[in-house]
CSV table of C-alpha atoms and ligand atoms in Angstrom, one decimal:
chain,number,residue,atom,x,y,z
A,118,UNK,CA,4.5,-60.8,8.0
A,119,UNK,CA,1.8,-60.2,5.5
A,120,UNK,CA,1.8,-61.6,2.0
A,121,UNK,CA,1.7,-58.6,-0.3
A,122,UNK,CA,2.5,-57.8,-3.9
A,123,UNK,CA,3.2,-54.7,-6.0
A,124,UNK,CA,0.1,-52.5,-6.2
A,125,UNK,CA,-1.4,-53.7,-2.8
A,126,UNK,CA,-2.3,-51.1,-0.2
A,127,UNK,CA,-0.4,-51.8,3.0
A,128,UNK,CA,0.3,-50.4,6.5
A,129,UNK,CA,3.9,-50.5,7.6
A,130,UNK,CA,5.1,-49.9,11.1
A,131,UNK,CA,8.8,-49.1,11.5
A,132,UNK,CA,10.3,-47.8,14.7
A,133,UNK,CA,6.9,-47.0,16.1
A,134,UNK,CA,6.0,-44.9,13.1
A,135,UNK,CA,3.2,-45.8,10.7
A,136,UNK,CA,3.2,-45.5,6.9
A,137,UNK,CA,0.3,-46.3,4.6
A,138,UNK,CA,0.9,-46.6,0.9
A,139,UNK,CA,0.9,-48.6,-2.3
A,140,UNK,CA,3.7,-51.2,-2.7
A,141,UNK,CA,6.0,-50.2,-5.6
A,142,UNK,CA,8.6,-52.4,-7.2
A,143,UNK,CA,11.0,-53.0,-4.3
A,144,UNK,CA,14.2,-55.0,-3.5
A,145,UNK,CA,13.7,-58.1,-1.4
A,146,UNK,CA,15.1,-56.5,1.8
A,147,UNK,CA,13.0,-53.4,1.4
A,148,UNK,CA,9.5,-52.2,0.8
A,149,UNK,CA,9.0,-49.0,-1.2
A,150,UNK,CA,5.7,-47.3,-0.7
A,151,UNK,CA,4.0,-44.6,-2.8
A,152,UNK,CA,2.5,-42.4,-0.1
A,153,UNK,CA,-0.8,-40.5,-0.4
A,154,UNK,CA,1.1,-37.2,-0.9
A,155,UNK,CA,2.7,-38.6,-4.0
A,156,UNK,CA,6.2,-39.1,-2.6
A,157,UNK,CA,7.9,-42.5,-2.2
A,158,UNK,CA,9.5,-43.9,0.9
A,159,UNK,CA,11.8,-46.9,1.0
A,160,UNK,CA,11.8,-48.9,4.3
A,161,UNK,CA,14.2,-51.7,5.2
A,162,UNK,CA,12.2,-54.8,6.2
A,163,UNK,CA,14.4,-55.4,9.2
A,164,UNK,CA,12.2,-55.0,12.4
A,165,UNK,CA,9.2,-53.9,10.3
A,166,UNK,CA,5.7,-55.1,10.3
A,167,UNK,CA,3.7,-55.0,7.1
A,168,UNK,CA,-0.1,-55.4,7.2
A,169,UNK,CA,-2.0,-55.9,4.0
A,170,UNK,CA,-5.0,-53.5,3.8
A,171,UNK,CA,-6.3,-54.1,0.3
A,172,UNK,CA,-5.3,-56.2,-2.6
A,173,UNK,CA,-4.6,-54.4,-5.9
A,174,UNK,CA,-7.2,-54.5,-8.6
A,175,UNK,CA,-6.2,-55.4,-12.2
A,176,UNK,CA,-4.3,-52.5,-13.8
A,177,UNK,CA,-6.6,-50.1,-15.6
A,178,UNK,CA,-6.3,-50.0,-19.3
A,179,UNK,CA,-5.0,-46.5,-20.3
A,180,UNK,CA,-7.8,-44.5,-21.8
A,181,UNK,CA,-7.3,-44.0,-25.5
A,182,UNK,CA,-8.8,-40.9,-27.1
A,183,UNK,CA,-9.2,-40.2,-30.7
A,184,UNK,CA,-7.2,-37.3,-32.0
A,185,UNK,CA,-8.9,-36.3,-35.3
A,186,UNK,CA,-6.9,-34.1,-37.7
A,187,UNK,CA,-8.1,-30.5,-37.4
A,188,UNK,CA,-8.2,-28.5,-40.6
A,189,UNK,CA,-6.1,-25.3,-40.7
A,190,UNK,CA,-3.7,-26.3,-37.8
A,191,UNK,CA,0.0,-26.7,-38.5
A,192,UNK,CA,1.5,-30.2,-38.6
A,193,UNK,CA,4.1,-31.0,-35.9
A,194,UNK,CA,6.1,-34.2,-35.6
A,195,UNK,CA,7.0,-35.4,-32.1
A,196,UNK,CA,10.2,-37.5,-32.1
A,197,UNK,CA,10.4,-39.3,-28.8
A,198,UNK,CA,13.8,-40.3,-27.5
A,199,UNK,CA,13.1,-41.1,-23.8
A,200,UNK,CA,14.0,-39.4,-20.5
A,201,UNK,CA,11.7,-38.2,-17.7
A,202,UNK,CA,9.3,-36.4,-20.0
A,203,UNK,CA,8.6,-39.8,-21.6
A,204,UNK,CA,7.8,-41.4,-18.3
A,205,UNK,CA,4.4,-42.6,-17.3
A,206,UNK,CA,3.2,-43.5,-13.9
A,207,UNK,CA,1.4,-46.8,-13.2
A,208,UNK,CA,-1.2,-45.6,-10.7
A,209,UNK,CA,-1.6,-49.1,-9.3
A,210,UNK,CA,2.0,-49.4,-8.2
A,211,UNK,CA,3.2,-45.8,-8.6
A,212,UNK,CA,6.1,-47.1,-10.7
A,213,UNK,CA,7.3,-44.7,-13.3
A,214,UNK,CA,8.3,-46.2,-16.6
A,215,UNK,CA,9.3,-45.0,-20.1
A,216,UNK,CA,6.6,-45.7,-22.5
A,217,UNK,CA,5.4,-42.5,-24.0
A,218,UNK,CA,4.5,-42.4,-27.7
A,219,UNK,CA,3.0,-39.2,-29.4
A,220,UNK,CA,-0.5,-40.6,-28.8
A,221,UNK,CA,0.3,-41.1,-25.1
A,222,UNK,CA,1.5,-37.5,-24.9
A,223,UNK,CA,-1.7,-36.2,-26.5
A,224,UNK,CA,-3.9,-38.3,-24.2
A,225,UNK,CA,-2.1,-36.9,-21.2
A,226,UNK,CA,-2.0,-33.3,-22.5
A,227,UNK,CA,-5.1,-32.9,-24.6
A,228,UNK,CA,-4.7,-29.0,-24.9
A,229,UNK,CA,-1.9,-29.8,-27.3
A,230,UNK,CA,-4.5,-30.7,-30.0
A,231,UNK,CA,-5.7,-27.0,-30.0
A,232,UNK,CA,-2.2,-26.0,-31.1
A,233,UNK,CA,-1.3,-28.4,-34.0
A,234,UNK,CA,-2.0,-31.7,-35.6
A,235,UNK,CA,0.7,-34.1,-34.3
A,236,UNK,CA,2.4,-37.1,-35.8
A,237,UNK,CA,4.8,-39.2,-33.7
A,238,UNK,CA,7.8,-41.4,-34.0
A,239,UNK,CA,9.5,-43.2,-31.2
A,240,UNK,CA,13.2,-43.1,-32.1
A,241,UNK,CA,14.4,-44.5,-28.9
A,242,UNK,CA,13.3,-45.0,-25.3
A,243,UNK,CA,16.5,-44.4,-23.5
A,244,UNK,CA,18.0,-42.2,-20.8
A,245,UNK,CA,20.0,-39.5,-22.5
A,246,UNK,CA,23.3,-40.7,-20.9
A,247,UNK,CA,23.0,-43.7,-23.2
A,248,UNK,CA,23.0,-41.6,-26.4
A,249,UNK,CA,26.1,-41.4,-28.6
A,250,UNK,CA,27.0,-39.9,-32.0
A,251,UNK,CA,24.9,-42.4,-33.8
A,252,UNK,CA,21.8,-41.3,-31.8
A,253,UNK,CA,22.4,-37.7,-32.9
A,254,UNK,CA,22.8,-38.9,-36.5
A,255,UNK,CA,19.5,-40.8,-36.4
A,256,UNK,CA,17.8,-37.8,-34.9
A,257,UNK,CA,19.2,-35.3,-37.4
A,258,UNK,CA,18.2,-37.7,-40.2
A,259,UNK,CA,14.7,-38.1,-38.8
A,260,UNK,CA,14.3,-34.3,-38.5
A,261,UNK,CA,15.5,-33.9,-42.0
A,262,UNK,CA,13.1,-36.5,-43.3
A,263,UNK,CA,10.1,-35.1,-41.5
A,264,UNK,CA,10.8,-31.5,-42.7
A,265,UNK,CA,11.3,-32.7,-46.2
A,266,UNK,CA,7.9,-34.4,-46.0
A,267,UNK,CA,6.2,-31.2,-44.9
A,268,UNK,CA,6.3,-31.0,-41.1
A,269,UNK,CA,5.8,-27.4,-40.0
A,270,UNK,CA,7.7,-28.0,-36.8
A,271,UNK,CA,9.5,-30.7,-34.8
A,272,UNK,CA,9.4,-31.5,-31.1
A,273,UNK,CA,12.1,-33.8,-29.7
A,274,UNK,CA,11.3,-35.2,-26.3
A,275,UNK,CA,14.5,-35.8,-24.5
A,276,UNK,CA,16.1,-36.6,-21.1
A,277,UNK,CA,17.3,-33.4,-19.6
A,278,UNK,CA,20.8,-34.5,-18.5
A,279,UNK,CA,22.4,-34.4,-21.9
A,280,UNK,CA,19.8,-32.4,-23.8
A,281,UNK,CA,22.3,-29.5,-24.3
A,282,UNK,CA,24.8,-31.9,-26.1
A,283,UNK,CA,22.0,-33.0,-28.5
A,284,UNK,CA,20.9,-29.5,-29.0
A,285,UNK,CA,24.4,-28.4,-30.0
A,286,UNK,CA,25.0,-31.5,-32.2
A,287,UNK,CA,21.7,-30.9,-34.0
A,288,UNK,CA,22.4,-27.2,-34.4
A,289,UNK,CA,25.5,-28.0,-36.4
A,290,UNK,CA,24.1,-31.1,-38.2
A,291,UNK,CA,20.9,-29.6,-39.6
A,292,UNK,CA,20.0,-26.2,-41.1
A,293,UNK,CA,16.3,-25.9,-40.7
A,294,UNK,CA,13.7,-23.6,-42.2
A,295,UNK,CA,11.2,-24.6,-39.4
A,296,UNK,CA,11.5,-24.9,-35.6
A,297,UNK,CA,13.1,-27.9,-34.1
A,298,UNK,CA,12.4,-27.8,-30.4
A,299,UNK,CA,14.0,-30.0,-27.7
A,300,UNK,CA,12.0,-30.4,-24.6
A,301,UNK,CA,12.3,-32.4,-21.4
A,302,UNK,CA,11.0,-32.5,-17.8
A,303,UNK,CA,12.9,-32.2,-14.6
A,304,UNK,CA,10.1,-33.9,-12.6
A,305,UNK,CA,8.1,-36.9,-13.8
A,306,UNK,CA,4.3,-36.7,-14.4
A,307,UNK,CA,3.5,-38.5,-11.1
A,308,UNK,CA,4.8,-35.5,-9.0
A,309,UNK,CA,2.6,-32.6,-8.2
A,310,UNK,CA,5.3,-30.2,-9.3
A,311,UNK,CA,5.9,-32.0,-12.7
A,312,UNK,CA,6.9,-29.6,-15.4
A,313,UNK,CA,6.2,-31.9,-18.3
A,314,UNK,CA,2.7,-30.6,-19.4
A,315,UNK,CA,3.8,-26.9,-19.2
A,316,UNK,CA,7.1,-27.5,-21.0
A,317,UNK,CA,5.4,-29.5,-23.7
A,318,UNK,CA,2.7,-26.9,-24.3
A,319,UNK,CA,5.3,-24.1,-24.5
A,320,UNK,CA,7.4,-26.3,-26.9
A,321,UNK,CA,4.3,-26.8,-29.1
A,322,UNK,CA,3.8,-23.0,-29.1
A,323,UNK,CA,7.4,-22.5,-30.3
A,324,UNK,CA,7.2,-25.4,-32.8
A,325,UNK,CA,4.3,-23.6,-34.6
A,326,UNK,CA,6.0,-20.1,-34.3
A,327,UNK,CA,8.4,-18.3,-36.6
A,328,UNK,CA,11.4,-19.2,-34.6
A,329,UNK,CA,13.3,-21.5,-37.0
A,330,UNK,CA,16.3,-23.7,-36.1
A,331,UNK,CA,17.2,-25.8,-33.0
A,332,UNK,CA,16.1,-24.5,-29.6
A,333,UNK,CA,15.5,-25.9,-26.1
A,334,UNK,CA,12.2,-24.9,-24.4
A,335,UNK,CA,12.1,-25.4,-20.6
A,336,UNK,CA,10.6,-23.8,-17.5
A,337,UNK,CA,11.7,-20.1,-17.0
A,338,UNK,CA,11.1,-19.4,-13.3
A,339,UNK,CA,10.1,-21.0,-10.1
A,340,UNK,CA,6.3,-20.6,-10.6
A,341,UNK,CA,4.4,-21.8,-13.6
A,342,UNK,CA,4.2,-18.6,-15.6
A,343,UNK,CA,6.6,-18.9,-18.5
A,344,UNK,CA,9.2,-21.0,-20.3
A,345,UNK,CA,12.3,-19.7,-22.0
A,346,UNK,CA,13.4,-20.5,-25.6
A,347,UNK,CA,17.1,-21.1,-25.6
A,348,UNK,CA,19.4,-21.2,-28.7
A,349,UNK,CA,20.6,-24.8,-29.2
A,350,UNK,CA,24.3,-23.9,-29.1
A,351,UNK,CA,24.1,-21.7,-26.0
A,352,UNK,CA,22.0,-23.6,-23.5
A,353,UNK,CA,23.2,-25.5,-20.5
A,354,UNK,CA,21.7,-27.5,-17.6
A,355,UNK,CA,23.0,-25.5,-14.6
A,356,UNK,CA,21.0,-27.1,-11.8
A,357,UNK,CA,20.5,-30.8,-10.8
A,358,UNK,CA,16.9,-30.6,-9.7
A,359,UNK,CA,15.2,-27.2,-10.2
A,360,UNK,CA,12.7,-26.9,-13.0
A,361,UNK,CA,14.6,-23.7,-14.1
A,362,UNK,CA,17.8,-25.7,-14.6
A,363,UNK,CA,18.2,-24.7,-18.2
A,364,UNK,CA,19.8,-21.3,-18.9
A,365,UNK,CA,21.3,-19.5,-21.9
A,366,UNK,CA,25.0,-19.0,-21.3
A,367,UNK,CA,26.8,-15.8,-22.5
A,368,UNK,CA,23.6,-14.6,-24.3
A,369,UNK,CA,20.0,-13.9,-23.4
A,370,UNK,CA,17.4,-16.4,-24.4
A,371,UNK,CA,15.7,-15.9,-27.7
A,372,UNK,CA,12.2,-15.5,-26.2
A,373,UNK,CA,9.9,-16.3,-23.4
A,374,UNK,CA,6.6,-18.2,-23.8
A,375,UNK,CA,3.8,-17.1,-21.6
A,376,UNK,CA,2.1,-20.3,-20.4
A,377,UNK,CA,-1.5,-19.3,-20.0
A,378,UNK,CA,-1.7,-16.8,-22.9
A,379,UNK,CA,0.4,-19.1,-25.1
A,380,UNK,CA,2.1,-16.0,-26.7
A,381,UNK,CA,5.8,-15.5,-27.4
A,382,UNK,CA,7.7,-12.4,-26.3
A,383,UNK,CA,10.9,-12.0,-28.3
A,384,UNK,CA,14.1,-11.1,-26.4
A,385,UNK,CA,16.8,-11.4,-29.1
A,386,UNK,CA,17.1,-11.8,-32.9
A,387,UNK,CA,16.7,-15.3,-34.4
A,388,UNK,CA,16.5,-17.1,-37.7
A,389,UNK,CA,12.9,-16.8,-39.0
A,390,UNK,CA,10.8,-19.6,-40.4
A,391,UNK,CA,11.5,-20.1,-44.1
A,392,UNK,CA,14.7,-18.0,-44.1
A,393,UNK,CA,17.1,-21.1,-44.4
A,394,UNK,CA,17.1,-23.9,-47.0
A,395,UNK,CA,17.0,-27.3,-45.4
A,396,UNK,CA,20.4,-28.9,-45.2
A,397,UNK,CA,21.7,-32.1,-43.5
A,398,UNK,CA,25.3,-32.6,-42.5
A,399,UNK,CA,25.3,-35.9,-40.8
A,400,UNK,CA,28.9,-37.0,-40.6
A,401,UNK,CA,30.2,-37.6,-37.1
A,402,UNK,CA,33.5,-38.7,-35.7
A,403,UNK,CA,32.8,-40.7,-32.5
A,404,UNK,CA,36.4,-41.1,-31.6
A,405,UNK,CA,36.7,-37.7,-30.0
A,406,UNK,CA,37.2,-37.1,-26.3
A,407,UNK,CA,36.5,-34.3,-23.8
A,408,UNK,CA,39.3,-34.0,-21.3
A,409,UNK,CA,39.0,-31.7,-18.3
A,410,UNK,CA,42.3,-30.4,-17.0
A,411,UNK,CA,42.8,-30.1,-13.2
A,412,UNK,CA,45.9,-28.9,-11.3
A,413,UNK,CA,48.5,-31.7,-11.1
A,414,UNK,CA,46.9,-33.7,-13.8
A,415,UNK,CA,49.6,-35.7,-15.7
A,416,UNK,CA,49.5,-35.3,-19.5
A,417,UNK,CA,49.7,-39.0,-20.2
A,418,UNK,CA,45.9,-39.1,-20.8
A,419,UNK,CA,46.7,-37.5,-24.2
A,420,UNK,CA,49.0,-40.5,-25.0
A,421,UNK,CA,46.3,-42.8,-23.9
A,422,UNK,CA,43.7,-41.4,-26.4
A,423,UNK,CA,46.3,-41.1,-29.2
A,424,UNK,CA,47.2,-44.8,-28.7
A,425,UNK,CA,43.5,-45.8,-28.9
A,426,UNK,CA,43.2,-44.1,-32.3
A,427,UNK,CA,41.2,-41.1,-31.2
A,428,UNK,CA,40.9,-38.5,-34.0
A,429,UNK,CA,40.1,-35.4,-31.8
A,430,UNK,CA,40.5,-34.1,-28.3
A,431,UNK,CA,38.7,-31.1,-26.7
A,432,UNK,CA,40.7,-29.9,-23.8
A,433,UNK,CA,38.7,-28.0,-21.1
A,434,UNK,CA,41.5,-25.8,-19.8
A,435,UNK,CA,41.4,-23.2,-17.1
A,436,UNK,CA,40.5,-19.5,-17.5
A,437,UNK,CA,41.2,-18.3,-21.0
A,438,UNK,CA,42.3,-21.9,-22.0
A,439,UNK,CA,45.4,-23.0,-20.0
A,440,UNK,CA,46.9,-26.3,-19.0
A,441,UNK,CA,50.0,-27.1,-17.0
A,442,UNK,CA,53.4,-26.4,-18.7
A,443,UNK,CA,54.1,-30.2,-18.7
A,444,UNK,CA,51.2,-30.6,-21.1
A,445,UNK,CA,52.8,-28.4,-23.8
A,446,UNK,CA,55.2,-30.9,-25.4
A,447,UNK,CA,52.6,-33.8,-25.0
A,448,UNK,CA,50.0,-31.7,-26.8
A,449,UNK,CA,52.5,-30.7,-29.5
A,450,UNK,CA,53.5,-34.3,-30.2
A,451,UNK,CA,49.9,-35.6,-30.3
A,452,UNK,CA,48.7,-32.7,-32.5
A,453,UNK,CA,50.7,-34.2,-35.4
A,454,UNK,CA,48.2,-37.1,-35.4
A,455,UNK,CA,45.0,-35.7,-34.1
A,456,UNK,CA,43.0,-32.5,-33.9
A,457,UNK,CA,43.3,-30.9,-30.4
A,458,UNK,CA,41.2,-27.9,-29.5
A,459,UNK,CA,41.0,-25.8,-26.3
A,460,UNK,CA,37.8,-24.8,-24.5
A,461,UNK,CA,37.4,-23.2,-21.1
A,462,UNK,CA,36.1,-24.6,-17.8
A,463,UNK,CA,34.6,-21.1,-17.1
A,464,UNK,CA,30.9,-21.1,-17.8
A,465,UNK,CA,30.9,-17.5,-19.0
A,466,UNK,CA,33.1,-15.5,-21.3
A,467,UNK,CA,35.1,-16.4,-24.5
A,468,UNK,CA,38.6,-17.8,-25.1
A,469,UNK,CA,39.0,-16.0,-28.5
A,470,UNK,CA,37.6,-12.9,-30.1
B,514,LIG,N1,19.1,-39.0,-16.6
B,514,LIG,C1,18.0,-39.2,-17.4
B,514,LIG,C2,18.1,-38.6,-18.8
B,514,LIG,O1,18.8,-37.6,-19.0
B,514,LIG,C3,16.7,-38.8,-16.8
B,514,LIG,C4,16.7,-37.4,-16.4
B,514,LIG,C5,15.7,-36.5,-17.1
B,514,LIG,O2,15.1,-36.9,-18.1
B,514,LIG,O3,15.6,-35.4,-16.7
B,514,LIG,O4,17.5,-39.1,-19.7
């Protein structure tokens, strides 16, 4: 068995099949290889031979470019929160890690500097599942501060999995005279089909446009021609892996951004730059739960949340907003102490006029 380390080039033979690749961080019973085609393969070390082909050289220092301020361009602040768009690949090992600051983004996508002058703040470096009401408060306050200090637009880089929650929260927390654009990537920058550069360039186009308020800008179709601009309160991630996962629900998107021409084609009405006064409403009640009803579900979950001191419940009912009849008295009782509202499990349609 060869003595090898992360970053080394090795040849692995497993069940008569040969794999060549760079050793990535692996568990002790496995070797994970970054193959030449960019994909990773994990092989159990059981019955496997590993031959060292080449030792890794020292990790290259990331190239740092200067990004001089360009006169006449708008000023955009990038607030980084984490997620796949914030991931960077270590080309020695192929490992993807979260370490993107605004400067890293400009180094990786230099075309951005033709669109605006960028300032950056790293608010967090987390997966979006780890966000909570306090993250949204910090983000809303940071947007407010940047706009008060003269930013012409804001870009929030964000994990895609809960991006629509943050977009909705920010839409209600901040009334903005300038664009606040949330953007993410379904595929990390080490993959040939990565969407991070295109989404980011389209986001910058929107951040410098006349589309004020909170929007999400993500890939619009399977090829690389355009992104859609979605209203922050109307967008949802509707696919686990496709780059077109984000769609506006119940309404058309606000606009589409043509990637190569960098122009915006409007589809619906929107609030225009400068139309609204800046306003921050940053109060949040974290003790609020989302409960999805299913057939046969006992109503005692309501008692559980009431007993834990929750102040609000959003019930995701069926169809127009229904739950089983056994729930009616339980909801009536709990509603004396907490706010209970009904939403629908249906993706499309309304539950009230
Ligand atoms: N689940 C992670 C997140 O939402 C990574 C996925 C992504 O960024 O698309 O932050």
